[in-house]
Amino acid sequence: MSPRIPGFDYQRVRVADDVSLRVAVAGSGSPVVLLHGLPQTHLMWRHVAADHTVICPDLRGYGDSDKPVAVDENVYSKRIMAADIVTVARSFGHDRFALAGHDRGALVAVRAGLDHPEAVTHLACLDVLPTLDMWEVMHGVSAAVGFHLYLMAQPPGLPEALIGASPDVFFGHLLDTWLQDPAAIPADLREVYLAASRAAVPSIVADCRASATVDIEHDRADRAAGTVLPMPTTVLQQDWGSALGFDAAARWRAWAPELRHETVGCGHFMAEEAPTTVIAALRELVRR
């Protein structure tokens, strides 16, 4: 089992007939669910998980949660993963909750907000664009920053073999190049993240492959229908817009009319590099 966040209770929650998630829970009051990104686990929230009733699962396919075989793209669609999170919250008695996600977890959070607006009261997304927009803004050599997405979008077999041949190099590269402050992820925790990712190559690839297939279909359908995120939404983001040539706030506002968008100066792993900024943003969000 992975290390634990001190003071948290750990449980397994069944979200489907063959899938259970490992979930860390602490605190009291109104619920906030925190979703981790790649290549991490729920431990990325260890500096942020302080206020409210805090629920931190390992996503399906990650950490100590179950990793079902991806018989098709739907197994790791953000729609299915979002439904997992709604089930987790309800298992603790919460039909409505605030939701924050980072990286892959933010994509799950967006889909939860679109599919379950009756459940998600507030939404925070850290350092992503919605899936469809992500693919639309990457062009030419500037898209090299997302090389891992293109690799894992390939048909089953090739990316699993390439990444599986040297997973620590692959996932270590993501950790090292996306991190501005190396001290934010100390060596022992870096190894925890690498070990968790090493053990989850097929499911991590399946999660990312879904974002090049079925997740795009779901986003396109919502865009065509004019479906938006009705809840107060906060986005914290590096200045990818100026780097890649797009208006990040405008992209987000098309999905989230009640948007507050902030550009931050830290690296990608902001919950670990700038936790006070993230905590302040989440506290402000839940007051809206």
Short mmCIF file of N, CA, C and O in Angstrom, two decimals, residues 155-277:
data_model
loop_
_atom_site.label_atom_id
_atom_site.label_comp_id
_atom_site.label_asym_id
_atom_site.label_seq_id
_atom_site.Cartn_x
_atom_site.Cartn_y
_atom_site.Cartn_z
N PRO A 155 -2.88 3.31 -31.19
CA PRO A 155 -3.66 2.09 -30.92
C PRO A 155 -2.98 1.20 -29.88
O PRO A 155 -1.76 1.27 -29.68
N PRO A 156 -3.75 0.37 -29.20
CA PRO A 156 -3.20 -0.48 -28.14
C PRO A 156 -2.01 -1.32 -28.63
O PRO A 156 -2.03 -1.86 -29.74
N GLY A 157 -1.01 -1.39 -27.79
CA GLY A 157 0.17 -2.20 -28.06
C GLY A 157 1.44 -1.38 -28.07
O GLY A 157 2.32 -1.57 -27.22
N LEU A 158 1.55 -0.46 -29.01
CA LEU A 158 2.80 0.31 -29.15
C LEU A 158 3.11 1.17 -27.94
O LEU A 158 4.21 1.04 -27.36
N PRO A 159 2.22 2.08 -27.49
CA PRO A 159 2.60 2.92 -26.35
C PRO A 159 2.84 2.12 -25.09
O PRO A 159 3.77 2.43 -24.31
N GLU A 160 2.06 1.08 -24.87
CA GLU A 160 2.27 0.25 -23.68
C GLU A 160 3.65 -0.39 -23.70
O GLU A 160 4.34 -0.46 -22.67
N ALA A 161 4.06 -0.87 -24.89
CA ALA A 161 5.36 -1.52 -25.00
C ALA A 161 6.50 -0.52 -24.82
O ALA A 161 7.48 -0.80 -24.10
N LEU A 162 6.39 0.64 -25.44
CA LEU A 162 7.47 1.63 -25.36
C LEU A 162 7.60 2.18 -23.94
O LEU A 162 8.71 2.26 -23.40
N ILE A 163 6.50 2.56 -23.34
CA ILE A 163 6.55 3.12 -21.99
C ILE A 163 6.91 2.03 -20.98
O ILE A 163 7.72 2.24 -20.08
N GLY A 164 6.34 0.84 -21.17
CA GLY A 164 6.61 -0.26 -20.25
C GLY A 164 8.06 -0.72 -20.27
O GLY A 164 8.54 -1.28 -19.29
N ALA A 165 8.77 -0.46 -21.37
CA ALA A 165 10.17 -0.87 -21.45
C ALA A 165 11.06 -0.03 -20.54
O ALA A 165 12.12 -0.51 -20.09
N SER A 166 10.65 1.21 -20.25
CA SER A 166 11.45 2.07 -19.38
C SER A 166 10.54 3.08 -18.68
O SER A 166 10.63 4.29 -18.91
N PRO A 167 9.64 2.60 -17.82
CA PRO A 167 8.64 3.50 -17.24
C PRO A 167 9.22 4.59 -16.37
O PRO A 167 8.71 5.71 -16.35
N ASP A 168 10.30 4.30 -15.64
CA ASP A 168 10.86 5.33 -14.76
C ASP A 168 11.45 6.48 -15.57
O ASP A 168 11.38 7.65 -15.15
N VAL A 169 12.03 6.17 -16.72
CA VAL A 169 12.55 7.24 -17.58
C VAL A 169 11.39 8.09 -18.11
O VAL A 169 11.44 9.32 -18.09
N PHE A 170 10.34 7.42 -18.57
CA PHE A 170 9.20 8.14 -19.14
C PHE A 170 8.51 9.01 -18.09
O PHE A 170 8.38 10.24 -18.26
N PHE A 171 8.05 8.40 -17.00
CA PHE A 171 7.32 9.17 -16.00
C PHE A 171 8.25 10.12 -15.24
O PHE A 171 7.82 11.20 -14.83
N GLY A 172 9.51 9.73 -15.06
CA GLY A 172 10.47 10.64 -14.43
C GLY A 172 10.68 11.88 -15.27
O GLY A 172 10.85 12.98 -14.73
N HIS A 173 10.69 11.72 -16.59
CA HIS A 173 10.82 12.89 -17.47
C HIS A 173 9.66 13.85 -17.26
O HIS A 173 9.85 15.08 -17.20
N LEU A 174 8.44 13.33 -17.15
CA LEU A 174 7.29 14.20 -16.93
C LEU A 174 7.41 14.93 -15.59
O LEU A 174 7.18 16.15 -15.51
N LEU A 175 7.79 14.21 -14.55
CA LEU A 175 7.95 14.85 -13.25
C LEU A 175 9.02 15.94 -13.30
O LEU A 175 8.82 17.05 -12.79
N ASP A 176 10.14 15.64 -13.91
CA ASP A 176 11.28 16.56 -13.86
C ASP A 176 11.08 17.78 -14.75
O ASP A 176 11.44 18.90 -14.37
N THR A 177 10.49 17.59 -15.93
CA THR A 177 10.36 18.72 -16.85
C THR A 177 9.17 19.62 -16.52
O THR A 177 9.17 20.80 -16.89
N TRP A 178 8.17 19.08 -15.84
CA TRP A 178 7.01 19.90 -15.49
C TRP A 178 7.15 20.60 -14.15
O TRP A 178 6.30 21.39 -13.77
N LEU A 179 8.21 20.30 -13.44
CA LEU A 179 8.40 20.81 -12.08
C LEU A 179 9.38 21.97 -12.09
O LEU A 179 10.49 21.84 -12.62
N GLN A 180 9.00 23.10 -11.52
CA GLN A 180 9.94 24.23 -11.41
C GLN A 180 10.76 24.16 -10.13
O GLN A 180 11.93 24.53 -10.12
N ASP A 181 10.15 23.70 -9.04
CA ASP A 181 10.82 23.64 -7.74
C ASP A 181 11.04 22.18 -7.36
O ASP A 181 10.13 21.52 -6.85
N PRO A 182 12.24 21.63 -7.61
CA PRO A 182 12.48 20.21 -7.33
C PRO A 182 12.21 19.82 -5.89
O PRO A 182 11.84 18.67 -5.60
N ALA A 183 12.36 20.76 -4.95
CA ALA A 183 12.13 20.44 -3.54
C ALA A 183 10.67 20.16 -3.24
O ALA A 183 10.35 19.58 -2.20
N ALA A 184 9.78 20.54 -4.15
CA ALA A 184 8.34 20.35 -3.90
C ALA A 184 7.95 18.88 -3.95
O ALA A 184 6.95 18.49 -3.35
N ILE A 185 8.70 18.08 -4.69
CA ILE A 185 8.47 16.63 -4.72
C ILE A 185 9.78 15.97 -4.31
O ILE A 185 10.66 15.73 -5.15
N PRO A 186 9.98 15.71 -3.02
CA PRO A 186 11.25 15.14 -2.55
C PRO A 186 11.49 13.75 -3.13
O PRO A 186 10.57 13.10 -3.65
N ALA A 187 12.72 13.28 -3.01
CA ALA A 187 13.14 12.05 -3.66
C ALA A 187 12.30 10.85 -3.25
O ALA A 187 11.96 10.00 -4.09
N ASP A 188 11.93 10.76 -1.97
CA ASP A 188 11.17 9.59 -1.53
C ASP A 188 9.76 9.60 -2.13
O ASP A 188 9.24 8.55 -2.52
N LEU A 189 9.16 10.78 -2.24
CA LEU A 189 7.83 10.85 -2.84
C LEU A 189 7.91 10.66 -4.35
O LEU A 189 7.02 10.03 -4.95
N ARG A 190 8.96 11.15 -4.96
CA ARG A 190 9.16 10.92 -6.39
C ARG A 190 9.18 9.42 -6.68
O ARG A 190 8.57 8.96 -7.65
N GLU A 191 9.83 8.66 -5.83
CA GLU A 191 9.87 7.21 -6.03
C GLU A 191 8.50 6.59 -5.83
O GLU A 191 8.14 5.63 -6.53
N VAL A 192 7.72 7.11 -4.90
CA VAL A 192 6.35 6.61 -4.74
C VAL A 192 5.56 6.83 -6.01
O VAL A 192 4.85 5.92 -6.49
N TYR A 193 5.65 8.03 -6.59
CA TYR A 193 4.94 8.31 -7.83
C TYR A 193 5.42 7.41 -8.97
O TYR A 193 4.62 6.91 -9.76
N LEU A 194 6.73 7.22 -9.05
CA LEU A 194 7.27 6.38 -10.12
C LEU A 194 6.81 4.93 -9.95
O LEU A 194 6.44 4.27 -10.93
N ALA A 195 6.85 4.43 -8.71
CA ALA A 195 6.42 3.05 -8.47
C ALA A 195 4.95 2.87 -8.81
O ALA A 195 4.56 1.85 -9.41
N ALA A 196 4.12 3.84 -8.44
CA ALA A 196 2.69 3.75 -8.74
C ALA A 196 2.45 3.78 -10.24
O ALA A 196 1.61 3.02 -10.76
N SER A 197 3.18 4.61 -10.96
CA SER A 197 3.00 4.71 -12.41
C SER A 197 3.56 3.49 -13.11
O SER A 197 2.97 2.98 -14.08
N ARG A 198 4.67 2.99 -12.61
CA ARG A 198 5.29 1.78 -13.17
C ARG A 198 4.32 0.60 -13.13
O ARG A 198 4.30 -0.23 -14.04
N ALA A 199 3.51 0.55 -12.08
CA ALA A 199 2.58 -0.56 -11.90
C ALA A 199 1.26 -0.35 -12.64
O ALA A 199 0.38 -1.20 -12.56
N ALA A 200 1.14 0.78 -13.34
CA ALA A 200 -0.16 1.13 -13.94
C ALA A 200 -0.03 1.57 -15.39
O ALA A 200 -0.89 2.29 -15.89
N VAL A 201 1.02 1.13 -16.09
CA VAL A 201 1.23 1.60 -17.46
C VAL A 201 0.01 1.35 -18.35
O VAL A 201 -0.47 2.27 -19.03
N PRO A 202 -0.56 0.14 -18.39
CA PRO A 202 -1.70 -0.07 -19.30
C PRO A 202 -2.89 0.82 -19.00
O PRO A 202 -3.54 1.33 -19.92
N SER A 203 -3.21 1.01 -17.73
CA SER A 203 -4.38 1.82 -17.39
C SER A 203 -4.12 3.30 -17.59
O SER A 203 -5.03 4.05 -18.00
N ILE A 204 -2.90 3.77 -17.34
CA ILE A 204 -2.58 5.17 -17.60
C ILE A 204 -2.67 5.46 -19.10
O ILE A 204 -3.24 6.47 -19.53
N VAL A 205 -2.14 4.55 -19.91
CA VAL A 205 -2.24 4.72 -21.36
C VAL A 205 -3.70 4.71 -21.80
O VAL A 205 -4.13 5.53 -22.62
N ALA A 206 -4.49 3.81 -21.22
CA ALA A 206 -5.90 3.74 -21.59
C ALA A 206 -6.64 5.01 -21.22
O ALA A 206 -7.52 5.47 -21.97
N ASP A 207 -6.32 5.59 -20.08
CA ASP A 207 -6.92 6.86 -19.67
C ASP A 207 -6.61 7.94 -20.70
O ASP A 207 -7.50 8.67 -21.15
N CYS A 208 -5.34 8.04 -21.09
CA CYS A 208 -4.96 9.08 -22.06
C CYS A 208 -5.49 8.78 -23.45
O CYS A 208 -5.88 9.70 -24.19
N ARG A 209 -5.53 7.51 -23.83
CA ARG A 209 -6.08 7.15 -25.15
C ARG A 209 -7.55 7.54 -25.23
O ARG A 209 -8.02 7.99 -26.28
N ALA A 210 -8.28 7.39 -24.14
CA ALA A 210 -9.70 7.76 -24.14
C ALA A 210 -9.87 9.25 -24.45
O ALA A 210 -10.87 9.65 -25.06
N SER A 211 -8.89 10.06 -24.05
CA SER A 211 -8.99 11.50 -24.31
C SER A 211 -8.72 11.85 -25.77
O SER A 211 -8.90 13.00 -26.16
N ALA A 212 -8.27 10.88 -26.55
CA ALA A 212 -8.09 11.09 -27.99
C ALA A 212 -9.20 10.43 -28.79
O ALA A 212 -9.18 10.47 -30.02
N THR A 213 -10.16 9.83 -28.10
CA THR A 213 -11.23 9.09 -28.78
C THR A 213 -12.58 9.47 -28.19
O THR A 213 -13.17 10.49 -28.55
N VAL A 214 -13.06 8.68 -27.24
CA VAL A 214 -14.42 8.84 -26.75
C VAL A 214 -14.63 10.16 -26.00
O VAL A 214 -15.70 10.77 -26.08
N ASP A 215 -13.59 10.65 -25.29
CA ASP A 215 -13.75 11.91 -24.56
C ASP A 215 -13.99 13.07 -25.52
O ASP A 215 -14.77 13.99 -25.21
N ILE A 216 -13.33 13.06 -26.66
CA ILE A 216 -13.56 14.10 -27.66
C ILE A 216 -14.99 14.05 -28.17
O ILE A 216 -15.64 15.09 -28.36
N GLU A 217 -15.49 12.84 -28.40
CA GLU A 217 -16.87 12.70 -28.87
C GLU A 217 -17.84 13.31 -27.87
O GLU A 217 -18.79 14.01 -28.26
N HIS A 218 -17.62 13.07 -26.59
CA HIS A 218 -18.51 13.62 -25.57
C HIS A 218 -18.41 15.13 -25.53
O HIS A 218 -19.43 15.83 -25.39
N ASP A 219 -17.20 15.68 -25.64
CA ASP A 219 -17.04 17.13 -25.65
C ASP A 219 -17.69 17.76 -26.87
O ASP A 219 -18.34 18.82 -26.78
N ARG A 220 -17.52 17.15 -28.02
CA ARG A 220 -18.13 17.69 -29.23
C ARG A 220 -19.65 17.71 -29.12
O ARG A 220 -20.30 18.67 -29.53
N ALA A 221 -20.21 16.66 -28.57
CA ALA A 221 -21.66 16.62 -28.40
C ALA A 221 -22.13 17.72 -27.47
O ALA A 221 -23.16 18.38 -27.72
N ASP A 222 -21.40 17.96 -26.39
CA ASP A 222 -21.78 19.02 -25.46
C ASP A 222 -21.61 20.40 -26.09
O ASP A 222 -22.45 21.29 -25.88
N ARG A 223 -20.55 20.59 -26.84
CA ARG A 223 -20.36 21.88 -27.49
C ARG A 223 -21.49 22.13 -28.48
O ARG A 223 -22.04 23.25 -28.53
N ALA A 224 -21.86 21.13 -29.25
CA ALA A 224 -22.94 21.29 -30.23
C ALA A 224 -24.27 21.58 -29.54
O ALA A 224 -25.10 22.34 -30.07
N ALA A 225 -24.47 21.00 -28.38
CA ALA A 225 -25.73 21.19 -27.65
C ALA A 225 -25.73 22.46 -26.80
O ALA A 225 -26.77 22.81 -26.24
N GLY A 226 -24.59 23.12 -26.71
CA GLY A 226 -24.50 24.32 -25.87
C GLY A 226 -24.45 24.02 -24.39
O GLY A 226 -24.73 24.90 -23.56
N THR A 227 -24.07 22.82 -24.02
CA THR A 227 -23.97 22.44 -22.61
C THR A 227 -22.78 23.14 -21.98
O THR A 227 -21.67 23.14 -22.54
N VAL A 228 -22.98 23.75 -20.81
CA VAL A 228 -21.90 24.45 -20.12
C VAL A 228 -21.86 24.02 -18.66
O VAL A 228 -22.74 23.30 -18.17
N LEU A 229 -20.83 24.49 -17.99
CA LEU A 229 -20.66 24.24 -16.55
C LEU A 229 -21.39 25.36 -15.80
O LEU A 229 -20.91 26.50 -15.79
N PRO A 230 -22.51 25.09 -15.17
CA PRO A 230 -23.29 26.17 -14.57
C PRO A 230 -22.78 26.64 -13.21
O PRO A 230 -23.19 27.69 -12.72
N MET A 231 -21.91 25.85 -12.60
CA MET A 231 -21.46 26.16 -11.24
C MET A 231 -20.30 27.17 -11.26
O MET A 231 -19.62 27.33 -12.28
N PRO A 232 -20.06 27.89 -10.14
CA PRO A 232 -18.87 28.73 -10.04
C PRO A 232 -17.63 27.88 -10.33
O PRO A 232 -17.47 26.79 -9.79
N THR A 233 -16.76 28.41 -11.19
CA THR A 233 -15.59 27.65 -11.65
C THR A 233 -14.34 28.51 -11.52
O THR A 233 -14.34 29.69 -11.92
N THR A 234 -13.29 27.92 -10.98
CA THR A 234 -11.98 28.58 -10.88
C THR A 234 -10.96 27.75 -11.64
O THR A 234 -10.92 26.52 -11.49
N VAL A 235 -10.14 28.42 -12.43
CA VAL A 235 -9.06 27.76 -13.15
C VAL A 235 -7.75 28.44 -12.79
O VAL A 235 -7.61 29.66 -12.89
N LEU A 236 -6.80 27.65 -12.33
CA LEU A 236 -5.42 28.10 -12.12
C LEU A 236 -4.57 27.45 -13.20
O LEU A 236 -4.63 26.23 -13.39
N GLN A 237 -3.75 28.27 -13.88
CA GLN A 237 -3.07 27.75 -15.06
C GLN A 237 -1.75 28.47 -15.27
O GLN A 237 -1.62 29.67 -15.01
N GLN A 238 -0.75 27.71 -15.70
CA GLN A 238 0.45 28.34 -16.20
C GLN A 238 0.12 29.12 -17.47
O GLN A 238 -0.95 28.95 -18.05
N ASP A 239 1.04 29.94 -17.92
CA ASP A 239 0.75 30.81 -19.06
C ASP A 239 0.93 30.06 -20.37
O ASP A 239 1.72 30.44 -21.24
N TRP A 240 0.16 28.97 -20.52
CA TRP A 240 0.24 28.19 -21.74
C TRP A 240 -0.28 28.97 -22.94
O TRP A 240 0.14 28.73 -24.07
N GLY A 241 -1.19 29.90 -22.71
CA GLY A 241 -1.76 30.65 -23.82
C GLY A 241 -0.72 31.43 -24.59
O GLY A 241 -0.65 31.36 -25.82
N SER A 242 0.13 32.16 -23.87
CA SER A 242 1.17 32.92 -24.56
C SER A 242 2.21 32.00 -25.17
O SER A 242 2.78 32.30 -26.22
N ALA A 243 2.45 30.85 -24.52
CA ALA A 243 3.46 29.92 -25.04
C ALA A 243 2.99 29.23 -26.31
O ALA A 243 3.79 29.00 -27.23
N LEU A 244 1.70 28.90 -26.38
CA LEU A 244 1.19 28.13 -27.51
C LEU A 244 0.28 28.94 -28.43
O LEU A 244 -0.20 28.41 -29.44
N GLY A 245 0.01 30.20 -28.08
CA GLY A 245 -0.72 31.07 -28.98
C GLY A 245 -2.23 30.94 -28.92
O GLY A 245 -2.90 30.89 -29.96
N PHE A 246 -2.81 30.92 -27.72
CA PHE A 246 -4.26 30.90 -27.61
C PHE A 246 -4.68 31.67 -26.36
O PHE A 246 -3.86 31.96 -25.48
N ASP A 247 -5.95 32.03 -26.30
CA ASP A 247 -6.51 32.76 -25.17
C ASP A 247 -7.12 31.74 -24.21
O ASP A 247 -8.24 31.27 -24.41
N ALA A 248 -6.37 31.39 -23.17
CA ALA A 248 -6.80 30.33 -22.26
C ALA A 248 -8.10 30.70 -21.56
O ALA A 248 -9.01 29.87 -21.44
N ALA A 249 -8.21 31.94 -21.08
CA ALA A 249 -9.42 32.33 -20.36
C ALA A 249 -10.64 32.27 -21.28
O ALA A 249 -11.72 31.83 -20.85
N ALA A 250 -10.50 32.69 -22.53
CA ALA A 250 -11.62 32.64 -23.47
C ALA A 250 -12.03 31.20 -23.75
O ALA A 250 -13.22 30.89 -23.86
N ARG A 251 -11.04 30.32 -23.89
CA ARG A 251 -11.35 28.91 -24.10
C ARG A 251 -12.17 28.36 -22.94
O ARG A 251 -13.15 27.64 -23.13
N TRP A 252 -11.76 28.69 -21.73
CA TRP A 252 -12.46 28.20 -20.56
C TRP A 252 -13.84 28.84 -20.42
O TRP A 252 -14.81 28.18 -20.05
N ARG A 253 -13.93 30.14 -20.73
CA ARG A 253 -15.20 30.84 -20.52
C ARG A 253 -16.29 30.30 -21.43
O ARG A 253 -17.48 30.35 -21.08
N ALA A 254 -15.92 29.75 -22.58
CA ALA A 254 -16.92 29.15 -23.46
C ALA A 254 -17.61 27.96 -22.79
O ALA A 254 -18.75 27.64 -23.12
N TRP A 255 -16.91 27.32 -21.86
CA TRP A 255 -17.49 26.19 -21.13
C TRP A 255 -18.04 26.59 -19.78
O TRP A 255 -18.94 25.92 -19.26
N ALA A 256 -17.48 27.65 -19.19
CA ALA A 256 -17.79 27.99 -17.79
C ALA A 256 -18.09 29.48 -17.68
O ALA A 256 -17.20 30.29 -17.43
N PRO A 257 -19.34 29.87 -17.85
CA PRO A 257 -19.69 31.31 -17.78
C PRO A 257 -19.36 31.94 -16.43
O PRO A 257 -19.07 33.13 -16.37
N GLU A 258 -19.43 31.15 -15.35
CA GLU A 258 -19.13 31.68 -14.01
C GLU A 258 -17.65 31.44 -13.67
O GLU A 258 -17.31 30.87 -12.64
N LEU A 259 -16.78 31.92 -14.55
CA LEU A 259 -15.34 31.60 -14.48
C LEU A 259 -14.53 32.67 -13.78
O LEU A 259 -14.74 33.87 -14.00
N ARG A 260 -13.58 32.22 -12.96
CA ARG A 260 -12.47 33.05 -12.51
C ARG A 260 -11.19 32.34 -12.93
O ARG A 260 -10.93 31.22 -12.49
N HIS A 261 -10.42 33.00 -13.79
CA HIS A 261 -9.22 32.39 -14.38
C HIS A 261 -8.00 33.15 -13.88
O HIS A 261 -7.94 34.38 -13.95
N GLU A 262 -7.02 32.41 -13.38
CA GLU A 262 -5.81 33.02 -12.85
C GLU A 262 -4.58 32.33 -13.44
O GLU A 262 -4.48 31.10 -13.44
N THR A 263 -3.66 33.14 -13.94
CA THR A 263 -2.38 32.63 -14.41
C THR A 263 -1.39 32.65 -13.25
O THR A 263 -1.23 33.67 -12.58
N VAL A 264 -0.73 31.54 -13.02
CA VAL A 264 0.19 31.41 -11.89
C VAL A 264 1.62 31.26 -12.40
O VAL A 264 1.86 30.88 -13.55
N GLY A 265 2.57 31.55 -11.52
CA GLY A 265 3.97 31.55 -11.93
C GLY A 265 4.73 30.30 -11.55
O GLY A 265 5.93 30.18 -11.85
N CYS A 266 4.08 29.34 -10.90
CA CYS A 266 4.77 28.12 -10.49
C CYS A 266 4.74 27.11 -11.62
O CYS A 266 4.23 27.37 -12.71
N GLY A 267 5.28 25.92 -11.37
CA GLY A 267 5.25 24.86 -12.36
C GLY A 267 3.92 24.14 -12.39
O GLY A 267 2.95 24.53 -11.73
N HIS A 268 3.89 23.05 -13.14
CA HIS A 268 2.66 22.30 -13.36
C HIS A 268 2.09 21.71 -12.07
O HIS A 268 0.88 21.66 -11.89
N PHE A 269 2.95 21.30 -11.17
CA PHE A 269 2.51 20.60 -9.96
C PHE A 269 2.21 21.62 -8.86
O PHE A 269 2.81 21.61 -7.79
N MET A 270 1.25 22.50 -9.11
CA MET A 270 1.04 23.68 -8.27
C MET A 270 0.52 23.34 -6.89
O MET A 270 0.79 24.08 -5.94
N ALA A 271 -0.20 22.24 -6.71
CA ALA A 271 -0.66 21.89 -5.37
C ALA A 271 0.51 21.55 -4.45
O ALA A 271 0.37 21.60 -3.22
N GLU A 272 1.64 21.18 -5.04
CA GLU A 272 2.85 20.88 -4.28
C GLU A 272 3.85 22.03 -4.32
O GLU A 272 4.60 22.24 -3.37
N GLU A 273 3.88 22.77 -5.41
CA GLU A 273 4.82 23.88 -5.54
C GLU A 273 4.29 25.18 -4.93
O GLU A 273 5.07 25.99 -4.43
N ALA A 274 2.99 25.38 -4.98
CA ALA A 274 2.38 26.62 -4.48
C ALA A 274 1.09 26.31 -3.73
O ALA A 274 0.02 26.79 -4.11
N PRO A 275 1.15 25.50 -2.68
CA PRO A 275 -0.08 25.08 -2.00
C PRO A 275 -0.87 26.23 -1.41
O PRO A 275 -2.10 26.18 -1.37
N THR A 276 -0.19 27.28 -0.93
CA THR A 276 -0.95 28.40 -0.35
C THR A 276 -1.80 29.09 -1.41
O THR A 276 -2.91 29.54 -1.11
N THR A 277 -1.28 29.17 -2.64
CA THR A 277 -2.07 29.75 -3.73
C THR A 277 -3.29 28.90 -4.03
O THR A 277 -4.40 29.41 -4.23
#
